[in-house]
XYZ file of N, CA, C and O in Angstrom:
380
model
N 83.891 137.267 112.229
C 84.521 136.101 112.824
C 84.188 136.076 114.307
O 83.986 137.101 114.958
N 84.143 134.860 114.795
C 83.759 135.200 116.262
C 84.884 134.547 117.018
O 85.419 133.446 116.880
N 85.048 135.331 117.681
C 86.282 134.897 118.833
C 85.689 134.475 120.180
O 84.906 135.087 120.907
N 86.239 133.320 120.323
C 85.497 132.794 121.597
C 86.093 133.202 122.813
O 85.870 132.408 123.727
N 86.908 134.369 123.179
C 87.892 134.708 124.227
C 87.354 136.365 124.302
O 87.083 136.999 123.283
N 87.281 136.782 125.317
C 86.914 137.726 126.377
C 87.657 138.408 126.793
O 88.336 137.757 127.587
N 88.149 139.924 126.722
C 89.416 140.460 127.361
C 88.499 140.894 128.928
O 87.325 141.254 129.015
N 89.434 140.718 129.953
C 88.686 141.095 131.344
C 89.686 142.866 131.297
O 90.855 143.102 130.991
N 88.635 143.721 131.719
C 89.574 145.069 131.959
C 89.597 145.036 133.287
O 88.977 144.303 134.057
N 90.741 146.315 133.600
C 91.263 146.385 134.968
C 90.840 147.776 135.272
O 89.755 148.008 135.805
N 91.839 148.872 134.878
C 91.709 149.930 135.477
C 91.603 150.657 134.247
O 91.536 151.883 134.325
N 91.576 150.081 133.085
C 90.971 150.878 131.492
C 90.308 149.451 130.854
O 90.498 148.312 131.280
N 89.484 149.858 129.723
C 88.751 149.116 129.047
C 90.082 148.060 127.983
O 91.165 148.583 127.722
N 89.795 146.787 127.558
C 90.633 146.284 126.838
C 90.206 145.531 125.705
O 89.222 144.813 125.885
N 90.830 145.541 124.373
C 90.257 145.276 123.265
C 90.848 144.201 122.636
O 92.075 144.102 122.649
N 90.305 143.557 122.205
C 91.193 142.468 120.939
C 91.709 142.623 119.672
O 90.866 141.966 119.062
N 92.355 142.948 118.962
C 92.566 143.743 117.553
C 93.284 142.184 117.057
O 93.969 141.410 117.726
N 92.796 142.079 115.531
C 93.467 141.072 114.202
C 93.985 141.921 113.518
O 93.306 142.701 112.849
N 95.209 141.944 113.545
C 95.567 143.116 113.176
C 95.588 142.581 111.201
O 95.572 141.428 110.769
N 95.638 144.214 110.186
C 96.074 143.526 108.543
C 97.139 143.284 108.212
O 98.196 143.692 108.694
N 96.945 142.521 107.264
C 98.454 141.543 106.925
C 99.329 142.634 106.462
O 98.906 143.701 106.018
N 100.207 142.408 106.550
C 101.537 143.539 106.184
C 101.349 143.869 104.753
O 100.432 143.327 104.135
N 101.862 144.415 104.380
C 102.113 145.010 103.153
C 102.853 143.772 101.894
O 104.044 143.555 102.112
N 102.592 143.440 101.366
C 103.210 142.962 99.807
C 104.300 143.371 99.192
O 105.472 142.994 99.178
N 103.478 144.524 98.500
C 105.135 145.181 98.079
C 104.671 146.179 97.360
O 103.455 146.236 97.174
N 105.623 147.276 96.749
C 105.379 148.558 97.351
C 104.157 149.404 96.091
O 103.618 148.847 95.135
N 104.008 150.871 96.523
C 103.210 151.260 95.547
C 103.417 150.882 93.712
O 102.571 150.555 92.879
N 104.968 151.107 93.578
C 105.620 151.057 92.007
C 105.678 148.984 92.047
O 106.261 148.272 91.229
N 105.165 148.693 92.824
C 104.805 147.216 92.517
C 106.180 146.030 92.896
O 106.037 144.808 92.912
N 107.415 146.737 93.162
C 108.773 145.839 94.021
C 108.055 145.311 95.308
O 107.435 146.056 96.068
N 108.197 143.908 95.492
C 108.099 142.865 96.366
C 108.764 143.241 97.835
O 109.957 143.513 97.694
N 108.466 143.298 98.743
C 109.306 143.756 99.893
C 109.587 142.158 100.634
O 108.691 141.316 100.696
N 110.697 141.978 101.057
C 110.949 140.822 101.582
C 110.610 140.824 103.037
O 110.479 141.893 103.634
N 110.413 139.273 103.836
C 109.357 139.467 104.983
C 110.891 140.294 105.974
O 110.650 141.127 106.847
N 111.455 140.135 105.843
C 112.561 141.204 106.711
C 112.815 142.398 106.886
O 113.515 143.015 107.689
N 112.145 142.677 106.016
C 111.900 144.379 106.134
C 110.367 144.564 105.800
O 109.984 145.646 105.354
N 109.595 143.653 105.983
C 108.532 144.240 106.371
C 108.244 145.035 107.405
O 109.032 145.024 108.351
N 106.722 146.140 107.475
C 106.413 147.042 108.434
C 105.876 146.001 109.349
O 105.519 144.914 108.893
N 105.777 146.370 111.046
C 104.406 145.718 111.193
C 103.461 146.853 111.340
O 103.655 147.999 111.744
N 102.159 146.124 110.821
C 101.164 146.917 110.771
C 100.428 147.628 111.692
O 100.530 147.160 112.826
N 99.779 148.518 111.606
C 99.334 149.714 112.874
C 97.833 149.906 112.417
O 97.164 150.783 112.963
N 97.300 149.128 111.454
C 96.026 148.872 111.198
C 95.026 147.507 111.420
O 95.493 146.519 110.852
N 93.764 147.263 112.122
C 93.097 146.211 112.044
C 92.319 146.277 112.505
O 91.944 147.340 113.001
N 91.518 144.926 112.605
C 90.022 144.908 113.106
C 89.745 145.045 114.582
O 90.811 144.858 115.169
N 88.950 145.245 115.274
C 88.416 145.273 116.793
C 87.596 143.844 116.250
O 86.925 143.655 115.235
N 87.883 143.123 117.153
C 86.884 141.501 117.254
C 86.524 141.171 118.635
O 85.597 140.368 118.748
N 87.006 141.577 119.610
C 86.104 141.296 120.761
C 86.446 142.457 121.974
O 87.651 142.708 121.957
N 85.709 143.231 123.019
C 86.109 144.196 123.692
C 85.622 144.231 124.914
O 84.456 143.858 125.037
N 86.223 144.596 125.905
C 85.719 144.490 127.137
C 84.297 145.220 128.011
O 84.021 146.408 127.845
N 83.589 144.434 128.813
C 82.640 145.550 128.708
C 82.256 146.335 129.354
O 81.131 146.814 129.212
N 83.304 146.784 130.491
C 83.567 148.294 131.141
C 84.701 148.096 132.105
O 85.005 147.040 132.660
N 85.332 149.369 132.232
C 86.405 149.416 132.575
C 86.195 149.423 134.297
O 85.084 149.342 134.821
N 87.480 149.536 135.056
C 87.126 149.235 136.899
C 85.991 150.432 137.059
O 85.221 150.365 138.017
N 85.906 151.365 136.257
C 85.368 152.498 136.829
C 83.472 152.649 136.247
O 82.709 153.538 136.626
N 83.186 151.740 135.468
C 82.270 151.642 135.036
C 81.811 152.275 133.828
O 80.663 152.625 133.555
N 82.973 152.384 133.067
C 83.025 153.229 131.666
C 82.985 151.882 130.417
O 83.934 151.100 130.375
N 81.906 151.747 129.537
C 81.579 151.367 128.655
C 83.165 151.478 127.573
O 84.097 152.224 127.874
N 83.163 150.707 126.513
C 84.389 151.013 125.817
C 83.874 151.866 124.374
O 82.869 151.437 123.805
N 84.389 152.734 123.969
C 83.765 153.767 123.099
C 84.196 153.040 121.493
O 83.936 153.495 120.379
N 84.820 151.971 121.795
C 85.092 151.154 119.864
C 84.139 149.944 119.834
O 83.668 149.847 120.967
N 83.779 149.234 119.243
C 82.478 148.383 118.962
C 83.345 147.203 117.869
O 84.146 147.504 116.985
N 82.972 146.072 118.191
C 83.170 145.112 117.101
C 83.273 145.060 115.813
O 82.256 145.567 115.339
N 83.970 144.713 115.013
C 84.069 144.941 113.484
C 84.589 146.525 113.043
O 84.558 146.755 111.835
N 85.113 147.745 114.045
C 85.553 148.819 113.645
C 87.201 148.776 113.212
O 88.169 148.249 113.759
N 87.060 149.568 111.993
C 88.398 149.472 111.753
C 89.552 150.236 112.163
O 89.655 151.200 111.404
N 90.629 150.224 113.192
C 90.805 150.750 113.874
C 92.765 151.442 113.552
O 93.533 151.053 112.673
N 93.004 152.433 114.546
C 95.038 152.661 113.378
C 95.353 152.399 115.523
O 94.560 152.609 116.441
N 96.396 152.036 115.555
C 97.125 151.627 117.119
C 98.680 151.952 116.560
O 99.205 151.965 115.446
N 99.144 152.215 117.975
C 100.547 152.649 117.856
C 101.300 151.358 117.623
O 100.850 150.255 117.934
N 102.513 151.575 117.036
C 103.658 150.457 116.417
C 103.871 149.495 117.456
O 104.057 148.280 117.379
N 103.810 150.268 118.449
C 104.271 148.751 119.763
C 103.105 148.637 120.844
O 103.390 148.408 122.019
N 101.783 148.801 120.424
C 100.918 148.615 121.385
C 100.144 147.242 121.562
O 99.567 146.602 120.683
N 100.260 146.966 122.813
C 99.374 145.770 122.522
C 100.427 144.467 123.133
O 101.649 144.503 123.282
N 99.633 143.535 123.365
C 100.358 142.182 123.430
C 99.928 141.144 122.559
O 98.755 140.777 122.483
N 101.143 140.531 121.710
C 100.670 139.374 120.700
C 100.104 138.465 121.184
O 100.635 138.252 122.274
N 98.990 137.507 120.933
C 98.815 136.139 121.102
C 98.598 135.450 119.890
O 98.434 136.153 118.893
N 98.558 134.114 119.753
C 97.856 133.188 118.552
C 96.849 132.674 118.915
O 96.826 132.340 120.099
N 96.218 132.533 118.479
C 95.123 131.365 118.912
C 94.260 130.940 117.431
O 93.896 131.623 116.474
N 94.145 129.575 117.735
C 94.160 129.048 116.563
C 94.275 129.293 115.173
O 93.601 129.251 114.143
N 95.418 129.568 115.579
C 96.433 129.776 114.071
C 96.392 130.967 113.281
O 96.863 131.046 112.146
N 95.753 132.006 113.971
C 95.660 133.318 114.108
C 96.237 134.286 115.041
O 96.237 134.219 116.270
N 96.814 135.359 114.153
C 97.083 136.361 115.269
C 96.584 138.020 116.151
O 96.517 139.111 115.584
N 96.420 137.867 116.999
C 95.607 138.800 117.564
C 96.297 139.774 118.976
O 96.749 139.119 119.915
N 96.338 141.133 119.043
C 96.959 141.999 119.470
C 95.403 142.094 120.707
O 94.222 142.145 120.362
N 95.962 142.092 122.162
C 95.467 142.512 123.201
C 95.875 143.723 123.670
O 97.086 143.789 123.884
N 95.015 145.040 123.973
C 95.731 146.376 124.184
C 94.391 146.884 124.465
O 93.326 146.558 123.941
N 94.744 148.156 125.831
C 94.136 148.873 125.934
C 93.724 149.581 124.858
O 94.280 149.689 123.766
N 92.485 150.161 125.325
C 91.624 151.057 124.316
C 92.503 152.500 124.325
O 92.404 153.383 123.473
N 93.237 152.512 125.306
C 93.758 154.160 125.062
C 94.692 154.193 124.141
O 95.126 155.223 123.625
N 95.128 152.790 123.837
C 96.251 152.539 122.699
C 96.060 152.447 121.570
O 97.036 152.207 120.859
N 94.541 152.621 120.862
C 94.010 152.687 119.245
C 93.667 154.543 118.997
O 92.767 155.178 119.548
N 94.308 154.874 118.382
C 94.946 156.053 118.151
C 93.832 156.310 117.067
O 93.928 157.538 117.076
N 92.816 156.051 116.112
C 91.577 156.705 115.635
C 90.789 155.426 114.990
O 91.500 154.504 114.590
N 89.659 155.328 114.885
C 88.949 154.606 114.093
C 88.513 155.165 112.807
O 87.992 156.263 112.612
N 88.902 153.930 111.669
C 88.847 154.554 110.174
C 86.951 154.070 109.840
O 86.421 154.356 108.767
């Protein structure tokens, strides 16, 4: 997918994450209602900054699938999608 928006970094590199849709319902197959859904700590990298103030390249690449902590990041929408802005120090391993 191509995202037409650009994260600018500051004093660390910054990434765009779509994050995956929540969960359904559970392994034994019960429906989880959207109120107790998780939010998710898994998703895509779609666009990334391309060096940080210090001149450091960002070490995750487009299309990697990536795990981020529960509250990292800042939400946005954009066209009718949702997408998590967060430093790179905040994606905790690439799958």
């Amino acid at each position: 997918m191509a995202l037409n928006i650009k994260p600018i970094a500051g004093t660390a590199n910054r990434v765009i994450v779509e994050p995956a849709p929540a969960e359904e319902k559970t392994a034994s197959g019960l429906y989880i209602p959207d109120t107790a859904k998780e939010k998710p700590q898994k998703g895509t990298v779609v666009a990334i900054s391309d060096e940080d103030g210090e001149g450091k390249k960002p070490s995750v690449k487009t299309g990697d699938q990536v795990l981020y902590g529960k509250y990292a990041g800042t939400e946005i929408s954009l066209d009718g999608s949702d997408y998590l802005i967060m430093k790179e120090s905040d994606i905790l391993a690439v799958l």
